[in-house]
Short mmCIF file of C-alpha atoms and ligand atoms in Angstrom, two decimals:
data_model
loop_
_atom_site.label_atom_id
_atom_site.label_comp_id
_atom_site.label_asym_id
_atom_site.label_seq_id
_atom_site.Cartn_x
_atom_site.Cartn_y
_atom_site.Cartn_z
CA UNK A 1 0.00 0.00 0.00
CA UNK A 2 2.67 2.01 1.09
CA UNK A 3 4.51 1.55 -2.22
CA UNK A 4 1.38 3.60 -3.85
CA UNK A 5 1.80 6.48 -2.24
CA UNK A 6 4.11 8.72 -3.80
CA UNK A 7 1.50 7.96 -7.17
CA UNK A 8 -1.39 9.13 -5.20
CA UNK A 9 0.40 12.49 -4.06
CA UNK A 10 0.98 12.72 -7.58
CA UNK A 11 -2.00 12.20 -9.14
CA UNK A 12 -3.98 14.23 -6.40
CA UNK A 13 -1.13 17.13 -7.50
CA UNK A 14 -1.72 16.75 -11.10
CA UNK A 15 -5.11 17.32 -10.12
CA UNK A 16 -4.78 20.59 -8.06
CA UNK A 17 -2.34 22.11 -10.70
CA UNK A 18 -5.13 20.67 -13.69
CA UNK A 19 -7.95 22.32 -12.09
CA UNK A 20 -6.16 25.69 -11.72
CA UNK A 21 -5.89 25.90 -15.11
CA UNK A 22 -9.56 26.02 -15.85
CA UNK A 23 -10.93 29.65 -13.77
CA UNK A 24 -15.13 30.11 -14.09
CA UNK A 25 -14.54 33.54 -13.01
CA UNK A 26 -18.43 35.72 -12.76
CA UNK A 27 -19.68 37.20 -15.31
CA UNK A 28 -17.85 40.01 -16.97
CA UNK A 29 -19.73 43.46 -16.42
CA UNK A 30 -17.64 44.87 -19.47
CA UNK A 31 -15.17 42.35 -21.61
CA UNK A 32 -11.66 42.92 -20.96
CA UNK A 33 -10.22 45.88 -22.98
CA UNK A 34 -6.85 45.48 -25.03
CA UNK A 35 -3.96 45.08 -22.34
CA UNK A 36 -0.76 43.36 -24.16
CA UNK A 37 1.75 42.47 -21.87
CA UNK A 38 4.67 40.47 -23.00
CA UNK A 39 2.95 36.79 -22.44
CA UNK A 40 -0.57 36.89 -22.99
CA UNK A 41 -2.43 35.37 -25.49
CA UNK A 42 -6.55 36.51 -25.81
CA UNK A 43 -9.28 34.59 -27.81
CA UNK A 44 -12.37 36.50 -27.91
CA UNK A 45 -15.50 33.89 -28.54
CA UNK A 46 -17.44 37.06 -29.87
CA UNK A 47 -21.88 36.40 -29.19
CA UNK A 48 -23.08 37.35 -32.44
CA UNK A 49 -26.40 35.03 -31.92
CA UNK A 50 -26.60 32.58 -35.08
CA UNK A 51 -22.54 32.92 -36.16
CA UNK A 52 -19.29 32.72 -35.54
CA UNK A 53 -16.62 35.76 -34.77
CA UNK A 54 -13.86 35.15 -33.33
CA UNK A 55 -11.00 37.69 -32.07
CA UNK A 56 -7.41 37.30 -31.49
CA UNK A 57 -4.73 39.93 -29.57
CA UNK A 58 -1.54 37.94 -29.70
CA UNK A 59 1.02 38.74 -26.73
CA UNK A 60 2.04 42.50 -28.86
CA UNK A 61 -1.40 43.24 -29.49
CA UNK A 62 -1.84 42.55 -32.43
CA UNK A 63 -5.16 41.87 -33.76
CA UNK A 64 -6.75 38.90 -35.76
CA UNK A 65 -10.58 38.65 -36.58
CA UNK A 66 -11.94 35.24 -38.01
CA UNK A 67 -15.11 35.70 -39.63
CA UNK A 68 -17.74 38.70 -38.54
CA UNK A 69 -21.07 36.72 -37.58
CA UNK A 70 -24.27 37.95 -39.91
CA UNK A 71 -24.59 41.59 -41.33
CA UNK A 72 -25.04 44.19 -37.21
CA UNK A 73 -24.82 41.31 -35.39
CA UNK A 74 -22.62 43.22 -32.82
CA UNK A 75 -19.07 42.45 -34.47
CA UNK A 76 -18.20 45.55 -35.31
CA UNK A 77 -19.59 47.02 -31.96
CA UNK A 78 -17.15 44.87 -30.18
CA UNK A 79 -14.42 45.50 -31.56
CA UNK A 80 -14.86 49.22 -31.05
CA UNK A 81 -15.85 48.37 -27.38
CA UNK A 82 -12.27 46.59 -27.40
CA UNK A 83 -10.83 50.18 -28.64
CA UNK A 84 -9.64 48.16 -31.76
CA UNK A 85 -7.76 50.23 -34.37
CA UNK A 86 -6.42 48.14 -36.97
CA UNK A 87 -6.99 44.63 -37.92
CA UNK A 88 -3.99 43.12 -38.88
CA UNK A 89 -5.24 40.03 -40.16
CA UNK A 90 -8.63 39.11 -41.58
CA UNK A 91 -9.52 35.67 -42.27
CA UNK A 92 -13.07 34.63 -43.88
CA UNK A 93 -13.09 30.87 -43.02
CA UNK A 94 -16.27 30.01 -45.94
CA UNK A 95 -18.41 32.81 -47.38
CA UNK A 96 -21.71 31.83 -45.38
CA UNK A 97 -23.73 35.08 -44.40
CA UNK A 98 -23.34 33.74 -40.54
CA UNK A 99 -19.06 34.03 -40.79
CA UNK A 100 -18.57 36.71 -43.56
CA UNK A 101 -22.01 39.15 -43.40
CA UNK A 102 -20.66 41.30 -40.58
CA UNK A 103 -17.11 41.31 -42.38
CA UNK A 104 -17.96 44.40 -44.86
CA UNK A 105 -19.21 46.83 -42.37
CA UNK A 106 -15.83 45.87 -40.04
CA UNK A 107 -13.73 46.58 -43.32
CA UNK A 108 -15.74 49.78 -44.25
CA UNK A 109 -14.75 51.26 -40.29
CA UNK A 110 -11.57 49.62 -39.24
CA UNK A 111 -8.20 49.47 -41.40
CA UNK A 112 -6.94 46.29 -42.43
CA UNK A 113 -3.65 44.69 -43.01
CA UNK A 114 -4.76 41.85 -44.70
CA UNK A 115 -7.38 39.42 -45.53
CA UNK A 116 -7.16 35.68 -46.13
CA UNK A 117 -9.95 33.53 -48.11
CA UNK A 118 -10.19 30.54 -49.06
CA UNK A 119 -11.12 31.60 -52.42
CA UNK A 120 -14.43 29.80 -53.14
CA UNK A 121 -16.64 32.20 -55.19
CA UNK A 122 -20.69 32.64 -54.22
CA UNK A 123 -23.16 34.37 -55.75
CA UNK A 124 -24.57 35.88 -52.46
CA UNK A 125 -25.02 39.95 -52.54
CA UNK A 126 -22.58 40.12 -49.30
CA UNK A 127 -20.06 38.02 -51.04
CA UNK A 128 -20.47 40.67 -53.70
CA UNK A 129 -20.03 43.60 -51.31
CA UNK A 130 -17.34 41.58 -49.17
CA UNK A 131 -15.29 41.31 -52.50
CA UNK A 132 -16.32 45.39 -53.09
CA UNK A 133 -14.77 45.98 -49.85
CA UNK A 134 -11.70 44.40 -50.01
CA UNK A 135 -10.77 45.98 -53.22
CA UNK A 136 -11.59 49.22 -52.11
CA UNK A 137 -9.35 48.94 -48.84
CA UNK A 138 -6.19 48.93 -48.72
CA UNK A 139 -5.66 45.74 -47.54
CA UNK A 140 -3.66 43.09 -48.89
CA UNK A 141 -5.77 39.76 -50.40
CA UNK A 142 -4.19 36.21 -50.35
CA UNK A 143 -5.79 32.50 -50.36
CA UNK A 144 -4.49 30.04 -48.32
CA UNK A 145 -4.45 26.25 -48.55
CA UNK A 146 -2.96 23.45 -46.21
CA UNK A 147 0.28 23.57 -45.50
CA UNK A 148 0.45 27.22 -44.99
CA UNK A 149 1.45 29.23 -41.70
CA UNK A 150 -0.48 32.77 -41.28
CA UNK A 151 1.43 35.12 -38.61
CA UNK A 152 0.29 37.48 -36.53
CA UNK A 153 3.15 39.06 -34.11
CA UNK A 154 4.45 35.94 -32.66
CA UNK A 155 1.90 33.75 -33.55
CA UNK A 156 1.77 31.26 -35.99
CA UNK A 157 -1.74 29.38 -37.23
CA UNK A 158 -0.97 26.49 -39.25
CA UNK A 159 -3.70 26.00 -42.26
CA UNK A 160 -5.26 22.66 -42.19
CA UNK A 161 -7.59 22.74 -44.30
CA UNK A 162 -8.95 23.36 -47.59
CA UNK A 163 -6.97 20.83 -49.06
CA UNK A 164 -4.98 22.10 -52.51
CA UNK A 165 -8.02 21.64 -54.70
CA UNK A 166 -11.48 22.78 -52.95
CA UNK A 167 -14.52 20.47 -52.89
CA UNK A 168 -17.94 20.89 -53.79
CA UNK A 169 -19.02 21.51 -50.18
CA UNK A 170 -18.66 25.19 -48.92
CA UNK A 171 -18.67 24.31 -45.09
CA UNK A 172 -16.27 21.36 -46.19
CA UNK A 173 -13.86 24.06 -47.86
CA UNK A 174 -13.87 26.23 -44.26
CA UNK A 175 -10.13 27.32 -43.61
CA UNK A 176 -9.10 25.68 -39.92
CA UNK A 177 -6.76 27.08 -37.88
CA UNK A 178 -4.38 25.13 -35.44
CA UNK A 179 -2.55 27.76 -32.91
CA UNK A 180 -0.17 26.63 -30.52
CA UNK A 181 0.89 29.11 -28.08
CA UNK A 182 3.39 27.43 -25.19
CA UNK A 183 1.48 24.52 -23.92
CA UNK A 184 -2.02 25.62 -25.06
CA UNK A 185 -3.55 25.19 -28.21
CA UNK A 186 -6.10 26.21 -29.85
CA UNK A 187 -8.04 24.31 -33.06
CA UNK A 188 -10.40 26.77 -34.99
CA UNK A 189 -13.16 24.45 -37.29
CA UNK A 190 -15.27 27.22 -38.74
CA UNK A 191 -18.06 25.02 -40.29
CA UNK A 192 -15.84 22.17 -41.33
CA UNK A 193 -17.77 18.72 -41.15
CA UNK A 194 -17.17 15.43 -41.15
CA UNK A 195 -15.45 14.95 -44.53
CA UNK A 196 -12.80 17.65 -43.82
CA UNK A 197 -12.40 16.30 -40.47
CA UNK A 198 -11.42 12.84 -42.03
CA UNK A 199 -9.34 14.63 -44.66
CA UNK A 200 -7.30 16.50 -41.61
CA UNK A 201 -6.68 13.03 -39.92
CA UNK A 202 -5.60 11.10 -43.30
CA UNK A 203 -3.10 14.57 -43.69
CA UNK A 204 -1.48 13.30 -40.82
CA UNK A 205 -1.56 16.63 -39.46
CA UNK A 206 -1.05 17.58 -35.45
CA UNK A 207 -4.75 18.00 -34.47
CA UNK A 208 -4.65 17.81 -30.43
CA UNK A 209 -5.78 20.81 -29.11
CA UNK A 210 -6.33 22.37 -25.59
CA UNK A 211 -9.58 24.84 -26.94
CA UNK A 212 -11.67 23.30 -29.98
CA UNK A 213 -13.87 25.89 -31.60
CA UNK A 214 -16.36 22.63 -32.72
CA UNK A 215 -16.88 23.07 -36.41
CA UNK A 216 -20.21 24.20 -37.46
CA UNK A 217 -22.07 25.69 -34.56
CA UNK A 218 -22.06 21.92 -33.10
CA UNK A 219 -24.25 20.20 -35.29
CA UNK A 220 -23.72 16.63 -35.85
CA UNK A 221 -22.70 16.66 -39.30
CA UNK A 222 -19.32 17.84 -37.14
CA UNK A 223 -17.17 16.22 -34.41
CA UNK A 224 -16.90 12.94 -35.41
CA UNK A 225 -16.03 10.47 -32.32
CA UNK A 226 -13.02 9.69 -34.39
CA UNK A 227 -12.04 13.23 -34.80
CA UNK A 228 -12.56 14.15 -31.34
CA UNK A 229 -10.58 11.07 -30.22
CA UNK A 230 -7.48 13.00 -31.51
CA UNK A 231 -8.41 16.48 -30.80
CA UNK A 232 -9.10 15.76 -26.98
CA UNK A 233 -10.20 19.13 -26.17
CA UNK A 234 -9.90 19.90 -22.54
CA UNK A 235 -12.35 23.00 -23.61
CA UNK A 236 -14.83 22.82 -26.16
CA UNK A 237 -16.50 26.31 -27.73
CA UNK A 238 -19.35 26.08 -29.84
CA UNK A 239 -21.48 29.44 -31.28
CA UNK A 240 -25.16 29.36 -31.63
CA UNK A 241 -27.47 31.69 -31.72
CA UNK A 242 -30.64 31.62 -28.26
CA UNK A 243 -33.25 29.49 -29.25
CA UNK A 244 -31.93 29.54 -33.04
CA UNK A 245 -34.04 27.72 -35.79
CA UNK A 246 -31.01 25.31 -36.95
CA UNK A 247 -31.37 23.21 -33.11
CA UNK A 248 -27.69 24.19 -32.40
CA UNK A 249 -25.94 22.79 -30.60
CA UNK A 250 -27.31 19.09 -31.31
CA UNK A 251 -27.81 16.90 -28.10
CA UNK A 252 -25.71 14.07 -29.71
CA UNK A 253 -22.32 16.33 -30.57
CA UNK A 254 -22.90 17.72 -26.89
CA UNK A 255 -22.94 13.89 -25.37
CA UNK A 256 -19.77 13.33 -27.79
CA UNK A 257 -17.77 16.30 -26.69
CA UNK A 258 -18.80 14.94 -23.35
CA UNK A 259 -17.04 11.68 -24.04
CA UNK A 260 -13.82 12.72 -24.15
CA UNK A 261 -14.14 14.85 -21.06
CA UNK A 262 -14.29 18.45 -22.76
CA UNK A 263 -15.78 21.42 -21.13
CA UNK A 264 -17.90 22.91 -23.43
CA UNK A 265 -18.83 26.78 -23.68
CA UNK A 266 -22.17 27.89 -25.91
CA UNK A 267 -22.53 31.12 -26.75
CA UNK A 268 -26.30 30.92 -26.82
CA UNK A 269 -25.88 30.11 -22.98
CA UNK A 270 -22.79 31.86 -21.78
CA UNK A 271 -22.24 35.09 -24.37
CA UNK A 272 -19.19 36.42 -25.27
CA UNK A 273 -16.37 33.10 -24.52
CA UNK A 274 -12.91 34.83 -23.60
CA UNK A 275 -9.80 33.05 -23.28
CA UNK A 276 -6.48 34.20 -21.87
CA UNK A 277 -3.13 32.16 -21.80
CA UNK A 278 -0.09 32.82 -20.46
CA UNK A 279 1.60 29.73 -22.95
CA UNK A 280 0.99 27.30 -19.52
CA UNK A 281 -2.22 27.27 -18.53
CA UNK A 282 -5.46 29.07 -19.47
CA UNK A 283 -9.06 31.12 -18.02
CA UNK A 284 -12.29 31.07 -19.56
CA UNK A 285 -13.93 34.12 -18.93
CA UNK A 286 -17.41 34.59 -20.11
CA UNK A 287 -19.82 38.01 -20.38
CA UNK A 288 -23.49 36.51 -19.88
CA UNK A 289 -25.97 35.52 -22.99
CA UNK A 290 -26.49 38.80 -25.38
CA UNK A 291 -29.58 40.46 -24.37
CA UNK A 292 -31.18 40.41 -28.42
CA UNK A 293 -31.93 43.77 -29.90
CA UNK A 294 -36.01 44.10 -29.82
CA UNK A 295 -36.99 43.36 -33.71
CA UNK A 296 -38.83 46.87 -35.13
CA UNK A 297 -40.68 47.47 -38.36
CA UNK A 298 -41.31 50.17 -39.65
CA UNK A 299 -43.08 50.70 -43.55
CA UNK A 300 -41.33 53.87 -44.53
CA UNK A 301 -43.29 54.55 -47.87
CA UNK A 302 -45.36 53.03 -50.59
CA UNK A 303 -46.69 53.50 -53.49
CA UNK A 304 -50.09 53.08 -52.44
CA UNK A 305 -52.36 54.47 -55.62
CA UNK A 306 -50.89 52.42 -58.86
CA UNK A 307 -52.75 52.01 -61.93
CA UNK A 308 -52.47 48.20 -63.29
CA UNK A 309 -49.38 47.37 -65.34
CA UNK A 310 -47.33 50.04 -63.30
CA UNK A 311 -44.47 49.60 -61.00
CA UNK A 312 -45.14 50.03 -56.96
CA UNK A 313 -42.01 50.45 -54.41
CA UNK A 314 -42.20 49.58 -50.57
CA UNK A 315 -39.50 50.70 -48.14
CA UNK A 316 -39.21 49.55 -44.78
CA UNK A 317 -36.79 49.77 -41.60
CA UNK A 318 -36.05 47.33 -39.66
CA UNK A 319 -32.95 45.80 -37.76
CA UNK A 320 -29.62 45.35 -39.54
CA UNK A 321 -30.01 41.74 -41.35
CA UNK A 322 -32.77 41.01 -40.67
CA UNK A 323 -35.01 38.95 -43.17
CA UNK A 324 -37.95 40.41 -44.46
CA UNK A 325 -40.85 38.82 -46.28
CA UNK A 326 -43.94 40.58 -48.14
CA UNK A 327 -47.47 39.29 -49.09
CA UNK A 328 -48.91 41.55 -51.56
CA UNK A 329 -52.98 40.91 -51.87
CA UNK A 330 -54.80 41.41 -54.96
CA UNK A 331 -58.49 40.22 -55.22
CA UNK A 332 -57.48 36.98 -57.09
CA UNK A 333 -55.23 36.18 -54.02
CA UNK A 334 -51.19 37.00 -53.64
CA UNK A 335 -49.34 38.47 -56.28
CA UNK A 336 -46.23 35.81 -57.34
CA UNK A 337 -44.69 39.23 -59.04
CA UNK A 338 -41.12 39.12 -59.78
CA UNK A 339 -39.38 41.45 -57.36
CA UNK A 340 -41.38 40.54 -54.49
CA UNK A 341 -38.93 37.81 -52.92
CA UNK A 342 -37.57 37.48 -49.77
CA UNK A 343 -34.61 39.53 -48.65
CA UNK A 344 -31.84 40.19 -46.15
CA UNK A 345 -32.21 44.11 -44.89
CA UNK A 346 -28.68 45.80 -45.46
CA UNK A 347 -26.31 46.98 -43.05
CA UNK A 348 -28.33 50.14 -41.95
CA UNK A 349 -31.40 47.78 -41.61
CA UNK A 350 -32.95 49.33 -45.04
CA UNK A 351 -35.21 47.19 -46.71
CA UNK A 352 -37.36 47.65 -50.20
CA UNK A 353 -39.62 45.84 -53.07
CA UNK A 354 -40.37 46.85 -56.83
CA UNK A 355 -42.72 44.98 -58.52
CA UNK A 356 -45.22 45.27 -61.47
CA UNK A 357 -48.67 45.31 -59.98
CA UNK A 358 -50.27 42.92 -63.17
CA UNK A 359 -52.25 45.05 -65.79
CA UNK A 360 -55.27 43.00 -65.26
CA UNK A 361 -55.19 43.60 -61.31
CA UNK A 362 -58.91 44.48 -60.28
CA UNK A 363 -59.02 47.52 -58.96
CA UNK A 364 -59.52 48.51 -55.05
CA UNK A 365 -57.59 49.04 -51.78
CA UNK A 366 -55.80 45.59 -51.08
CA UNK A 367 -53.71 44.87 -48.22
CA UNK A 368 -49.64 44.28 -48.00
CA UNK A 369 -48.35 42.23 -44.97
CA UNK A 370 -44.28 43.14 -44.10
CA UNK A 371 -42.64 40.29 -41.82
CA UNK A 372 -39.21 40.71 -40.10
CA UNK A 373 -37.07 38.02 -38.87
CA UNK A 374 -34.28 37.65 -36.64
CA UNK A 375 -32.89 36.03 -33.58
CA UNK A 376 -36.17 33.72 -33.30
CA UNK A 377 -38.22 36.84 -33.04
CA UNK A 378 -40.80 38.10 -36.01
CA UNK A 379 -42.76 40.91 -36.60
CA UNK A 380 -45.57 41.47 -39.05
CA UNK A 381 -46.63 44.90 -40.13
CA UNK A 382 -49.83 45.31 -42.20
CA UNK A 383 -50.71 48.36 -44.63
CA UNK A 384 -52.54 48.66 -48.05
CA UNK A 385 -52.33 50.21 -51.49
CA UNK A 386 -55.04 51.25 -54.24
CA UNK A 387 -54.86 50.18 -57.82
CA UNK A 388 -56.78 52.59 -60.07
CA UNK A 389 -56.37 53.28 -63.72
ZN1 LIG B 1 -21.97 28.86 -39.87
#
């Protein structure tokens, strides 16, 4: 028995030093403002509901941003909360609304350096203005592939993944980041799933990592078992949006992360996720959920008295991003006019419809219904317009 001692001291001061790694400390009244000192490393878990943002101040303070959450989802805010004044490095990990919609407005207020794509075109009007943006800064563009190192100060993220050639899935194609900083690493998944996971491991690329950001807002097309075997997260961050329409994070990637003894942080519980090292050990700080914007609606104008076979406009405010539908009535039922689609309000939270009203439209005073979406919430606002010849 005796013999089994000096183990048990061991273990039990294993234990003690383990557990003073991990610090719960309360909830943060304001997040932590930019303080580089010569050692410490801070990873900003950024609550931008339904997306991902994540910030990085290497040990010299200088600044990384992966991905900007949707279009005034409070990335932008932060980050001039945080006093940040250039970016130094951008990186876009897929071109999903939820990881590259705030990025435009961030690039249209803050200077930066550079920004890093993986270089997979869409046809999306951010990608459009994202593109815009970049072009029009003065920021230097490069793609990036496996294989290659991005540095920021002292910091080096290995790239490992896309592969050379991209695939046909754009959450597949997500750049991931490994950072290793001292004894603490970090593994960034953006929305990588399954198949990239398996393309990592057959890479034969170093994987284990202290802090997994779990690829695509925890869903269980991500985290494999046998992924997560070789990550072995200690901590486990995941971003989802409160009470978000996707069922982030899924039960079943929660019970796997579980498994292999991770902590795991949620952004739709906790808020903003912040995590300091000094290279030895680590804190996870956290701010409290988001308290969600209220949703408003507001029809701005109309044309209300069209004659059939003539063009009507509708304007509307609402919040930043937020998705707007219209039902336009007619006395046959609801116009299927060209024009009338659903759309994403811009970055001021502007919103507007042109359509032909139909030349054989009866006339009469018909009735318009305006719906806002965001953050689980809706709004409906009702008005009506008069066709007359
Ligand atoms: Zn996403």
């Amino acid at each position: 028995m005796i013999r089994h001692r000096p183990l048990l001291v061991c273990l039990l001061l294993i234990t003690i030093i383990a557990a003073g790694c991990i610090v719960d400390l309360a909830p943060l009244a304001q997040p932590p403002t930019i303080k580089p000192t010569s050692e410490t490393l801070q990873i900003h878990f950024i609550d931008v509901g339904q997306g991902d943002s994540i910030l990085v101040i290497s040990p010299e303070g200088k600044i990384a941003l992966i991905d900007g959450g949707e279009a005034g989802s409070g990335a932008l805010q932060y980050l001039q909360n945080m006093g940040v004044k250039r970016i130094d490095l951008m990186v876009a990990t897929h071109p999903h609304d939820d990881h590259i919609g705030g990025l435009p407005e961030i690039l249209e207020s803050i200077p930066v350096t550079k920004v890093v794509m993986n270089g997979e075109e869409h046809t999306s009007s951010t990608f459009e203005r994202l593109l815009d943006d970049i072009a029009g800064s003065k920021a230097e563009y490069a793609e990036v592939r496996r294989g290659d190192t991005l540095t920021l100060g002292s910091l080096n993220f290995e790239v490992l993944n896309p592969g050379l050639r991209l695939g046909d899935d754009i959450n597949n194609n997500s750049i991931v980041l490994r950072l290793a900083y001292g004894k603490v690493s970090f593994l960034l998944m953006g929305d990588a799933e399954k198949t990239a996971e398996r393309e990592i491991l057959d890479a034969n690329l170093a994987v284990a990592a202290t802090v997994l950001k779990v690829g695509h807002h925890a869903s269980t097309t991500s985290s494999s078992a046998g992924f997560l075997d070789r990550v072995r997260p200690a901590v486990a961050v995941y971003f989802a949006g409160v009470d978000n329409s996707f069922g982030h994070p899924d039960k079943e990637t929660l019970n796997a992360l579980k498994a292999v003894n991770a902590k795991t942080y949620g952004t739709d519980v906790l808020g903003t996720i912040v995590i300091t090292s000094d290279g030895q050990g680590y804190q996870v700080n956290t701010t409290g959920p988001q308290t969600v914007a209220a949703l408003a609606l507001d029809i701005v104008s109309l044309t209300s008295r069209v004659a059939p076979g003539s063009q009507a406009t509708l304007n509307a405010k609402t919040l930043p991003g937020a998705r707007c539908m219209i039902t336009v009535h007619t006395k046959s039922g609801v116009s299927e006019a060209r024009g009338l689609e659903p759309h994403k309000a811009d970055s001021s939270g502007n919103i507007s419809w042109t359509w032909k009203v139909g030349a054989g439209t009866a006339e009469g005073t018909w009735k318009i219904e305006v719906t806002a979406e965001q953050n689980g919430q809706s709004l409906t606002k009702e008005t009506s317009y008069t066709v007359k010849k």
